[in-house]
C-alpha positions as a Python dict, from the first residue, in 0.01 Angstrom:
ca = {
    (1, 'X'): (0, 0, 0),
    (2, 'X'): (-314, -156, 147),
    (3, 'X'): (-113, -290, 440),
    (4, 'X'): (29, 59, 505),
    (5, 'X'): (-320, 209, 488),
    (6, 'X'): (-455, -53, 732),
    (7, 'X'): (-163, 14, 968),
    (8, 'X'): (-230, 388, 957),
    (9, 'X'): (-601, 334, 1029),
    (10, 'X'): (-514, 103, 1318),
    (11, 'X'): (-276, 362, 1466),
    (12, 'X'): (-542, 632, 1439),
    (13, 'X'): (-809, 412, 1597),
    (14, 'X'): (-582, 310, 1886),
    (15, 'X'): (-466, 669, 1929),
    (16, 'X'): (-822, 798, 1936),
    (17, 'X'): (-928, 529, 2181),
    (18, 'X'): (-634, 610, 2406),
    (19, 'X'): (-712, 981, 2380),
    (20, 'X'): (-1074, 942, 2484),
    (21, 'X'): (-986, 689, 2754),
    (22, 'X'): (-734, 922, 2909),
    (23, 'X'): (-973, 1215, 2873),
    (24, 'X'): (-1250, 1038, 3057),
    (25, 'X'): (-1425, 1246, 3318),
    (26, 'X'): (-1516, 1138, 3667),
    (27, 'X'): (-1880, 1247, 3697),
    (28, 'X'): (-1906, 1146, 4061),
    (29, 'X'): (-1969, 1419, 4315),
    (30, 'X'): (-1760, 1401, 4628),
    (31, 'X'): (-1884, 1562, 4947),
    (32, 'X'): (-1705, 1897, 4982),
    (33, 'X'): (-1616, 2012, 5334),
    (34, 'X'): (-1836, 2283, 5480),
    (35, 'X'): (-1636, 2603, 5525),
    (36, 'X'): (-1698, 2826, 5823),
    (37, 'X'): (-1744, 3128, 5598),
    (38, 'X'): (-1968, 2948, 5350),
    (39, 'X'): (-2202, 2719, 5542),
    (40, 'X'): (-2441, 2509, 5339),
    (41, 'X'): (-2744, 2689, 5479),
    (42, 'X'): (-2619, 3039, 5393),
    (43, 'X'): (-2795, 3244, 5128),
    (44, 'X'): (-2667, 3151, 4782),
    (45, 'X'): (-2511, 3488, 4704),
    (46, 'X'): (-2349, 3510, 5047),
    (47, 'X'): (-2189, 3169, 4997),
    (48, 'X'): (-2096, 3257, 4642),
    (49, 'X'): (-1921, 3579, 4741),
    (50, 'X'): (-1718, 3402, 5009),
    (51, 'X'): (-1620, 3119, 4774),
    (52, 'X'): (-1531, 3362, 4494),
    (53, 'X'): (-1300, 3550, 4727),
    (54, 'X'): (-1148, 3227, 4858),
    (55, 'X'): (-1083, 3126, 4496),
    (56, 'X'): (-922, 3468, 4429),
    (57, 'X'): (-1102, 3506, 4096),
    (58, 'X'): (-1068, 3884, 4088),
    (59, 'X'): (-687, 3883, 4094),
    (60, 'X'): (-657, 3715, 3754),
    (61, 'X'): (-969, 3853, 3588),
    (62, 'X'): (-907, 4221, 3662),
    (63, 'X'): (-632, 4451, 3532),
    (64, 'X'): (-499, 4626, 3848),
    (65, 'X'): (-575, 4996, 3860),
    (66, 'X'): (-721, 5003, 3509),
    (67, 'X'): (-982, 4741, 3440),
    (68, 'X'): (-1334, 4680, 3565),
    (69, 'X'): (-1372, 4396, 3818),
    (70, 'X'): (-1387, 4053, 3652),
    (71, 'X'): (-1374, 4199, 3298),
    (72, 'X'): (-1048, 4020, 3217),
    (73, 'X'): (-760, 4137, 3000),
    (74, 'X'): (-477, 4064, 3245),
    (75, 'X'): (-172, 3934, 3052),
    (76, 'X'): (10, 3617, 3154),
    (77, 'X'): (360, 3600, 3007),
    (78, 'X'): (444, 3231, 2962),
    (79, 'X'): (749, 3057, 2813),
    (80, 'X'): (556, 2998, 2490),
    (81, 'X'): (375, 3332, 2453),
    (82, 'X'): (119, 3557, 2621),
    (83, 'X'): (-242, 3481, 2705),
    (84, 'X'): (-505, 3710, 2856),
    (85, 'X'): (-766, 3640, 3118),
    (86, 'X'): (-1125, 3640, 2999),
    (87, 'X'): (-1427, 3851, 3084),
    (88, 'X'): (-1630, 3657, 3342),
    (89, 'X'): (-1898, 3917, 3404),
    (90, 'X'): (-2254, 3834, 3301),
    (91, 'X'): (-2239, 4046, 2985),
    (92, 'X'): (-2403, 3823, 2722),
    (93, 'X'): (-2197, 3952, 2428),
    (94, 'X'): (-1843, 3960, 2567),
    (95, 'X'): (-1870, 3780, 2900),
    (96, 'X'): (-2037, 3462, 3021),
    (97, 'X'): (-2393, 3592, 3047),
    (98, 'X'): (-2527, 3327, 2808),
    (99, 'X'): (-2350, 3035, 2974),
    (100, 'X'): (-2572, 2768, 3125),
    (101, 'X'): (-2502, 2607, 3461),
    (102, 'X'): (-2363, 2299, 3289),
    (103, 'X'): (-2135, 2505, 3065),
    (104, 'X'): (-1996, 2698, 3360),
    (105, 'X'): (-1940, 2378, 3557),
    (106, 'X'): (-1767, 2218, 3257),
    (107, 'X'): (-1527, 2513, 3231),
    (108, 'X'): (-1439, 2490, 3600),
    (109, 'X'): (-1418, 2112, 3616),
    (110, 'X'): (-1280, 2024, 3273),
    (111, 'X'): (-1130, 2340, 3122),
    (112, 'X'): (-1375, 2360, 2829),
    (113, 'X'): (-1546, 2686, 2728),
    (114, 'X'): (-1912, 2719, 2633),
    (115, 'X'): (-1815, 2713, 2263),
    (116, 'X'): (-1634, 2381, 2311),
    (117, 'X'): (-1286, 2532, 2287),
    (118, 'X'): (-1035, 2415, 2546),
    (119, 'X'): (-888, 2652, 2803),
    (120, 'X'): (-518, 2678, 2874),
    (121, 'X'): (-405, 2561, 3221),
    (122, 'X'): (-307, 2915, 3319),
    (123, 'X'): (-674, 2909, 3419),
    (124, 'X'): (-648, 2674, 3718),
    (125, 'X'): (-917, 2425, 3620),
    (126, 'X'): (-662, 2160, 3716),
    (127, 'X'): (-734, 2269, 4075),
    (128, 'X'): (-1093, 2387, 4041),
    (129, 'X'): (-1187, 2041, 3912),
    (130, 'X'): (-1198, 1934, 4277),
    (131, 'X'): (-1473, 2183, 4364),
    (132, 'X'): (-1821, 2050, 4425),
    (133, 'X'): (-2087, 2137, 4169),
    (134, 'X'): (-2280, 2314, 4444),
    (135, 'X'): (-1987, 2544, 4520),
    (136, 'X'): (-1920, 2609, 4151),
    (137, 'X'): (-2280, 2716, 4096),
    (138, 'X'): (-2269, 2940, 4404),
    (139, 'X'): (-1970, 3116, 4247),
    (140, 'X'): (-2161, 3151, 3919),
    (141, 'X'): (-2463, 3296, 4097),
    (142, 'X'): (-2246, 3558, 4267),
    (143, 'X'): (-2067, 3654, 3945),
    (144, 'X'): (-2403, 3691, 3769),
    (145, 'X'): (-2524, 3924, 4045),
    (146, 'X'): (-2246, 4176, 3971),
    (147, 'X'): (-2253, 4460, 3713),
    (148, 'X'): (-2212, 4346, 3355),
    (149, 'X'): (-1910, 4484, 3171),
    (150, 'X'): (-1898, 4494, 2793),
    (151, 'X'): (-1533, 4428, 2715),
    (152, 'X'): (-1420, 4198, 2432),
    (153, 'X'): (-1168, 3931, 2518),
    (154, 'X'): (-815, 3954, 2381),
    (155, 'X'): (-683, 3671, 2168),
    (156, 'X'): (-382, 3482, 2298),
    (157, 'X'): (-49, 3571, 2141),
    (158, 'X'): (94, 3223, 2091),
    (159, 'X'): (296, 3069, 1813),
    (160, 'X'): (233, 2733, 1648),
    (161, 'X'): (161, 2473, 1782),
    (162, 'X'): (64, 2637, 2113),
    (163, 'X'): (-211, 2839, 1944),
    (164, 'X'): (-399, 2518, 1862),
    (165, 'X'): (-648, 2487, 2146),
    (166, 'X'): (-769, 2145, 2033),
    (167, 'X'): (-422, 2008, 2113),
    (168, 'X'): (-494, 2078, 2481),
    (169, 'X'): (-699, 1759, 2474),
    (170, 'X'): (-378, 1560, 2446),
    (171, 'X'): (-219, 1767, 2725),
    (172, 'X'): (-519, 1686, 2943),
    (173, 'X'): (-487, 1318, 2854),
    (174, 'X'): (-130, 1319, 2978),
    (175, 'X'): (-146, 1552, 3277),
    (176, 'X'): (-506, 1606, 3393),
    (177, 'X'): (-781, 1405, 3559),
    (178, 'X'): (-1125, 1551, 3613),
    (179, 'X'): (-1226, 1451, 3965),
    (180, 'X'): (-1401, 1595, 4268),
    (181, 'X'): (-1261, 1636, 4618),
    (182, 'X'): (-1278, 1328, 4838),
    (183, 'X'): (-1241, 1372, 5211),
    (184, 'X'): (-990, 1157, 5396),
    (185, 'X'): (-1189, 981, 5671),
    (186, 'X'): (-870, 921, 5871),
    (187, 'X'): (-823, 1298, 5914),
    (188, 'X'): (-1030, 1539, 6126),
    (189, 'X'): (-1290, 1760, 5954),
    (190, 'X'): (-1075, 2074, 5994),
    (191, 'X'): (-785, 1911, 5805),
    (192, 'X'): (-1014, 1815, 5515),
    (193, 'X'): (-1155, 2165, 5521),
    (194, 'X'): (-800, 2305, 5497),
    (195, 'X'): (-709, 2071, 5214),
    (196, 'X'): (-1018, 2176, 5019),
    (197, 'X'): (-917, 2539, 5063),
    (198, 'X'): (-554, 2479, 4965),
    (199, 'X'): (-595, 2238, 4676),
    (200, 'X'): (-929, 2334, 4519),
    (201, 'X'): (-1045, 2686, 4606),
    (202, 'X'): (-713, 2853, 4689),
    (203, 'X'): (-523, 2651, 4425),
    (204, 'X'): (-193, 2709, 4610),
    (205, 'X'): (-11, 2456, 4392),
    (206, 'X'): (-64, 2663, 4077),
    (207, 'X'): (200, 2910, 4199),
    (208, 'X'): (398, 2719, 4461),
    (209, 'X'): (457, 2390, 4276),
    (210, 'X'): (728, 2352, 4008),
    (211, 'X'): (618, 2280, 3651),
    (212, 'X'): (766, 2037, 3404),
    (213, 'X'): (866, 2088, 3038),
    (214, 'X'): (498, 2078, 2936),
    (215, 'X'): (390, 2335, 3198),
    (216, 'X'): (220, 2064, 3404),
    (217, 'X'): (255, 2058, 3783),
    (218, 'X'): (529, 1836, 3926),
    (219, 'X'): (312, 1671, 4188),
    (220, 'X'): (615, 1491, 4334),
    (221, 'X'): (739, 1835, 4446),
    (222, 'X'): (404, 1968, 4564),
    (223, 'X'): (434, 2323, 4708),
    (224, 'X'): (817, 2313, 4697),
    (225, 'X'): (836, 2655, 4527),
    (226, 'X'): (841, 2800, 4176),
    (227, 'X'): (899, 3128, 3989),
    (228, 'X'): (581, 3297, 3861),
    (229, 'X'): (578, 3613, 3650),
    (230, 'X'): (927, 3700, 3773),
    (231, 'X'): (847, 3644, 4143),
    (232, 'X'): (958, 3348, 4352),
    (233, 'X'): (661, 3170, 4507),
    (234, 'X'): (844, 3021, 4802),
    (235, 'X'): (853, 2669, 4939),
    (236, 'X'): (552, 2620, 5169),
    (237, 'X'): (602, 2251, 5250),
    (238, 'X'): (657, 2134, 5608),
    (239, 'X'): (1035, 2138, 5558),
    (240, 'X'): (1172, 2312, 5868),
    (241, 'X'): (1473, 2461, 5691),
    (242, 'X'): (1350, 2549, 5345),
    (243, 'X'): (973, 2558, 5387),
    (244, 'X'): (744, 2678, 5666),
    (245, 'X'): (793, 2383, 5902),
    (246, 'X'): (982, 2609, 6143),
    (247, 'X'): (706, 2869, 6151),
    (248, 'X'): (454, 2870, 6433),
    (249, 'X'): (82, 2833, 6362),
    (250, 'X'): (37, 3198, 6460),
    (251, 'X'): (308, 3310, 6217),
    (252, 'X'): (154, 3120, 5925),
    (253, 'X'): (-193, 3250, 6007),
    (254, 'X'): (-66, 3607, 6040),
    (255, 'X'): (113, 3590, 5706),
    (256, 'X'): (-195, 3452, 5532),
    (257, 'X'): (-442, 3702, 5675),
    (258, 'X'): (-232, 4019, 5719),
    (259, 'X'): (50, 3966, 5469),
    (260, 'X'): (314, 3988, 5742),
    (261, 'X'): (474, 3767, 6006),
    (262, 'X'): (738, 3917, 6235),
    (263, 'X'): (1084, 3784, 6152),
    (264, 'X'): (951, 3596, 5849),
    (265, 'X'): (864, 3863, 5597),
    (266, 'X'): (588, 4054, 5422),
    (267, 'X'): (383, 3943, 5124),
    (268, 'X'): (422, 4120, 4791),
    (269, 'X'): (369, 4053, 4422),
    (270, 'X'): (124, 3770, 4343),
    (271, 'X'): (123, 3658, 4707),
    (272, 'X'): (37, 4009, 4817),
    (273, 'X'): (-254, 4004, 4573),
    (274, 'X'): (-371, 3671, 4716),
    (275, 'X'): (-371, 3817, 5067),
    (276, 'X'): (-540, 4140, 4959),
    (277, 'X'): (-814, 3990, 4743),
    (278, 'X'): (-864, 3651, 4905),
    (279, 'X'): (-691, 3529, 5219),
    (280, 'X'): (-766, 3826, 5443),
    (281, 'X'): (-1138, 3750, 5405),
    (282, 'X'): (-1121, 3394, 5537),
    (283, 'X'): (-1297, 3323, 5864),
    (284, 'X'): (-1059, 3245, 6150),
    (285, 'X'): (-1177, 2883, 6155),
    (286, 'X'): (-1100, 2843, 5784),
    (287, 'X'): (-756, 3000, 5824),
    (288, 'X'): (-681, 2762, 6110),
    (289, 'X'): (-796, 2471, 5895),
    (290, 'X'): (-568, 2583, 5613),
    (291, 'X'): (-274, 2601, 5853),
    (292, 'X'): (-349, 2252, 5983),
    (293, 'X'): (-335, 2111, 5630),
    (294, 'X'): (-15, 2296, 5532),
    (295, 'X'): (151, 2149, 5840),
    (296, 'X'): (116, 1802, 5689),
    (297, 'X'): (242, 1872, 5333),
    (298, 'X'): (545, 1642, 5285),
    (299, 'X'): (874, 1824, 5337),
    (300, 'X'): (1071, 1908, 5022),
    (301, 'X'): (1386, 2115, 4988),
    (302, 'X'): (1281, 2251, 4647),
    (303, 'X'): (1488, 2409, 4373),
    (304, 'X'): (1749, 2665, 4478),
    (305, 'X'): (1674, 2645, 4852),
    (306, 'X'): (1733, 2961, 5053),
    (307, 'X'): (1945, 2963, 5368),
    (308, 'X'): (1802, 3214, 5614),
    (309, 'X'): (2044, 3425, 5816),
    (310, 'X'): (1799, 3578, 6062),
    (311, 'X'): (2079, 3771, 6235),
    (312, 'X'): (2291, 3896, 5948),
    (313, 'X'): (2599, 4039, 6124),
    (314, 'X'): (2619, 4354, 5915),
    (315, 'X'): (2260, 4448, 5990),
    (316, 'X'): (2286, 4359, 6357),
    (317, 'X'): (2603, 4567, 6384),
    (318, 'X'): (2423, 4866, 6235),
    (319, 'X'): (2231, 5121, 6428),
    (320, 'X'): (1897, 5232, 6296),
    (321, 'X'): (2058, 5554, 6174),
    (322, 'X'): (2393, 5443, 6029),
    (323, 'X'): (2510, 5168, 5790),
    (324, 'X'): (2764, 4898, 5876),
    (325, 'X'): (3098, 4982, 5722),
    (326, 'X'): (3161, 4615, 5641),
    (327, 'X'): (2910, 4610, 5357),
    (328, 'X'): (3030, 4926, 5185),
    (329, 'X'): (3322, 4767, 4999),
    (330, 'X'): (3211, 4672, 4651),
    (331, 'X'): (2863, 4811, 4715),
    (332, 'X'): (2929, 5184, 4717),
    (333, 'X'): (2662, 5262, 4457),
    (334, 'X'): (2404, 5041, 4624),
    (335, 'X'): (2476, 5195, 4963),
    (336, 'X'): (2426, 5547, 4824),
    (337, 'X'): (2096, 5446, 4665),
    (338, 'X'): (1975, 5278, 4985),
    (339, 'X'): (2069, 5588, 5185),
    (340, 'X'): (1879, 5814, 4946),
    (341, 'X'): (1557, 5617, 4903),
    (342, 'X'): (1529, 5323, 5143),
    (343, 'X'): (1691, 5384, 5482),
    (344, 'X'): (1424, 5621, 5610),
    (345, 'X'): (1161, 5344, 5600),
    (346, 'X'): (1359, 5020, 5632),
    (347, 'X'): (1634, 5161, 5860),
    (348, 'X'): (1995, 5050, 5844),
    (349, 'X'): (1937, 4763, 6085),
    (350, 'X'): (1641, 4631, 5888),
    (351, 'X'): (1396, 4674, 6173),
    (352, 'X'): (1165, 4901, 5979),
    (353, 'X'): (1017, 5228, 6091),
    (354, 'X'): (649, 5320, 6143),
    (355, 'X'): (531, 4984, 6009),
    (356, 'X'): (649, 4627, 6061),
    (357, 'X'): (585, 4561, 5692),
    (358, 'X'): (913, 4746, 5627),
    (359, 'X'): (1123, 4503, 5833),
    (360, 'X'): (1380, 4306, 5634),
    (361, 'X'): (1568, 4075, 5870),
    (362, 'X'): (1483, 3708, 5840),
    (363, 'X'): (1293, 3742, 5513),
    (364, 'X'): (1355, 3497, 5232),
    (365, 'X'): (1374, 3774, 4977),
    (366, 'X'): (1689, 3935, 5117),
    (367, 'X'): (1844, 3592, 5179),
    (368, 'X'): (1807, 3486, 4815),
    (369, 'X'): (2133, 3556, 4625),
    (370, 'X'): (1940, 3547, 4297),
    (371, 'X'): (1743, 3848, 4416),
    (372, 'X'): (1425, 3786, 4215),
    (373, 'X'): (1182, 3924, 4473),
    (374, 'X'): (1410, 4204, 4595),
    (375, 'X'): (1448, 4319, 4234),
    (376, 'X'): (1073, 4302, 4173),
    (377, 'X'): (1003, 4492, 4494),
    (378, 'X'): (1238, 4771, 4386),
    (379, 'X'): (1083, 4785, 4040),
    (380, 'X'): (715, 4742, 4129),
    (381, 'X'): (685, 4862, 4487),
    (382, 'X'): (389, 4752, 4699),
    (383, 'X'): (32, 4876, 4724),
    (384, 'X'): (-212, 4665, 4924),
    (385, 'X'): (-531, 4735, 5114),
    (386, 'X'): (-546, 4507, 5417),
    (387, 'X'): (-810, 4535, 5689),
    (388, 'X'): (-862, 4906, 5620),
    (389, 'X'): (-486, 4971, 5628),
    (390, 'X'): (-284, 5083, 5328),
    (391, 'X'): (51, 4908, 5283),
    (392, 'X'): (263, 5109, 5045),
    (393, 'X'): (614, 5120, 4905),
    (394, 'X'): (691, 5335, 4599),
    (395, 'X'): (805, 5176, 4274),
    (396, 'X'): (1147, 5273, 4138),
    (397, 'X'): (1120, 5124, 3790),
    (398, 'X'): (1121, 5468, 3628),
    (399, 'X'): (1365, 5627, 3872),
    (400, 'X'): (1655, 5381, 3845),
    (401, 'X'): (1843, 5222, 3556),
    (402, 'X'): (1899, 4848, 3533),
    (403, 'X'): (2254, 4897, 3665),
    (404, 'X'): (2128, 5097, 3962),
    (405, 'X'): (1857, 4846, 4049),
    (406, 'X'): (2112, 4564, 4036),
    (407, 'X'): (2352, 4756, 4262),
    (408, 'X'): (2076, 4833, 4513),
    (409, 'X'): (1947, 4475, 4516),
    (410, 'X'): (2296, 4331, 4575),
    (411, 'X'): (2357, 4578, 4857),
    (412, 'X'): (2030, 4484, 5029),
    (413, 'X'): (2118, 4113, 5001),
    (414, 'X'): (2464, 4177, 5148),
    (415, 'X'): (2348, 4407, 5429),
    (416, 'X'): (2042, 4213, 5545),
    (417, 'X'): (2100, 3857, 5424),
    (418, 'X'): (2480, 3835, 5464),
    (419, 'X'): (2497, 3690, 5111),
    (420, 'X'): (2677, 3774, 4788),
    (421, 'X'): (2402, 3882, 4552),
    (422, 'X'): (2421, 3780, 4186),
    (423, 'X'): (2178, 4033, 4038),
    (424, 'X'): (2299, 4174, 3705),
    (425, 'X'): (2165, 4458, 3488),
    (426, 'X'): (2066, 4196, 3230),
    (427, 'X'): (1860, 4012, 3491),
    (428, 'X'): (1690, 4337, 3593),
    (429, 'X'): (1599, 4403, 3230),
    (430, 'X'): (1430, 4063, 3212),
    (431, 'X'): (1246, 4131, 3536),
    (432, 'X'): (1116, 4459, 3396),
    (433, 'X'): (967, 4269, 3104),
    (434, 'X'): (768, 4028, 3324),
}
């Protein structure tokens, strides 16, 4: 019995030592690149506002159309339950008004709240850890300059053992390293600037990188694409066929800052939010730096790669005013729905009318047989404010049944992507629930 007790104590001691060793924090401060929109000599609140927008904080900490800015409450439906974003206004009772500088930095760098409880990695501290302390405190200063909102935080709806926040320490030990950004001296300043934007502030990997069984990022497939909240976040590696390697610098920059690139597609869903709340505000020099970094991301084909048919024969054969007869067979219901609600804006040849945001040819959405983004677009529509222009498409979630949405999605994929869509009513029902 004594030997068993000693063995148990030894296991606990070794386990604890391993836990704390793996949870060690790199306290060193790397030199963060100076962004064009947030120069080091700018006023603190000016820098903080720019950095907060570049980090897209408002998108996750505000309920669209309902909530106050940064007051939290946005639900994140995850495989193991639902969590809600927190109130990050300076309200002392329900927000972060009583947080010290060190507590705020610890949350951003290490994923630990002021009360010592660990945050879940849906909050991208795994990316924000690379931010410099100076930039983190500029963000805090800006948030504290905004109106305080008294709104209690919602508790996460997670089952055991996922509701045990302390267990996140072991997740961090296995999948997380607290460390600051380190510039690559072999690369030009603009490239390092772009990497800082992509990996730390913009946290692109949090949506565009696949996750493993434990919800940790698969760094071996960095930016190769993933599905987030029912939307496909596409492959943005340098792969010419499946990523953005075949896009020109101007096309990438246009997509990032306007949400549209001719012949490539228009942003919507979470990416549309990123453009609306964050990317459109980047200075031209910072956008160019971001493009220069994305150009060098190792090419990966990703899961379920999409073959683009930029000149789908049925769409090309159509006039703007009449459908191609070839796609009618087997898609009669979808064709009728498209004629009633879609053709007036998108046109039968997919060129779009009145706005180039309505163009469909060459987009990855209509070339994806799974139809995730086409289905979400039909259900959710689009509403974005970009450079004083309103980009709008009505939502049809209440107008169409699951069967009708599936029929319409499969018709769009056939007409404009020259593919056999696989969207089912059951899939649409799941997409509604996201």
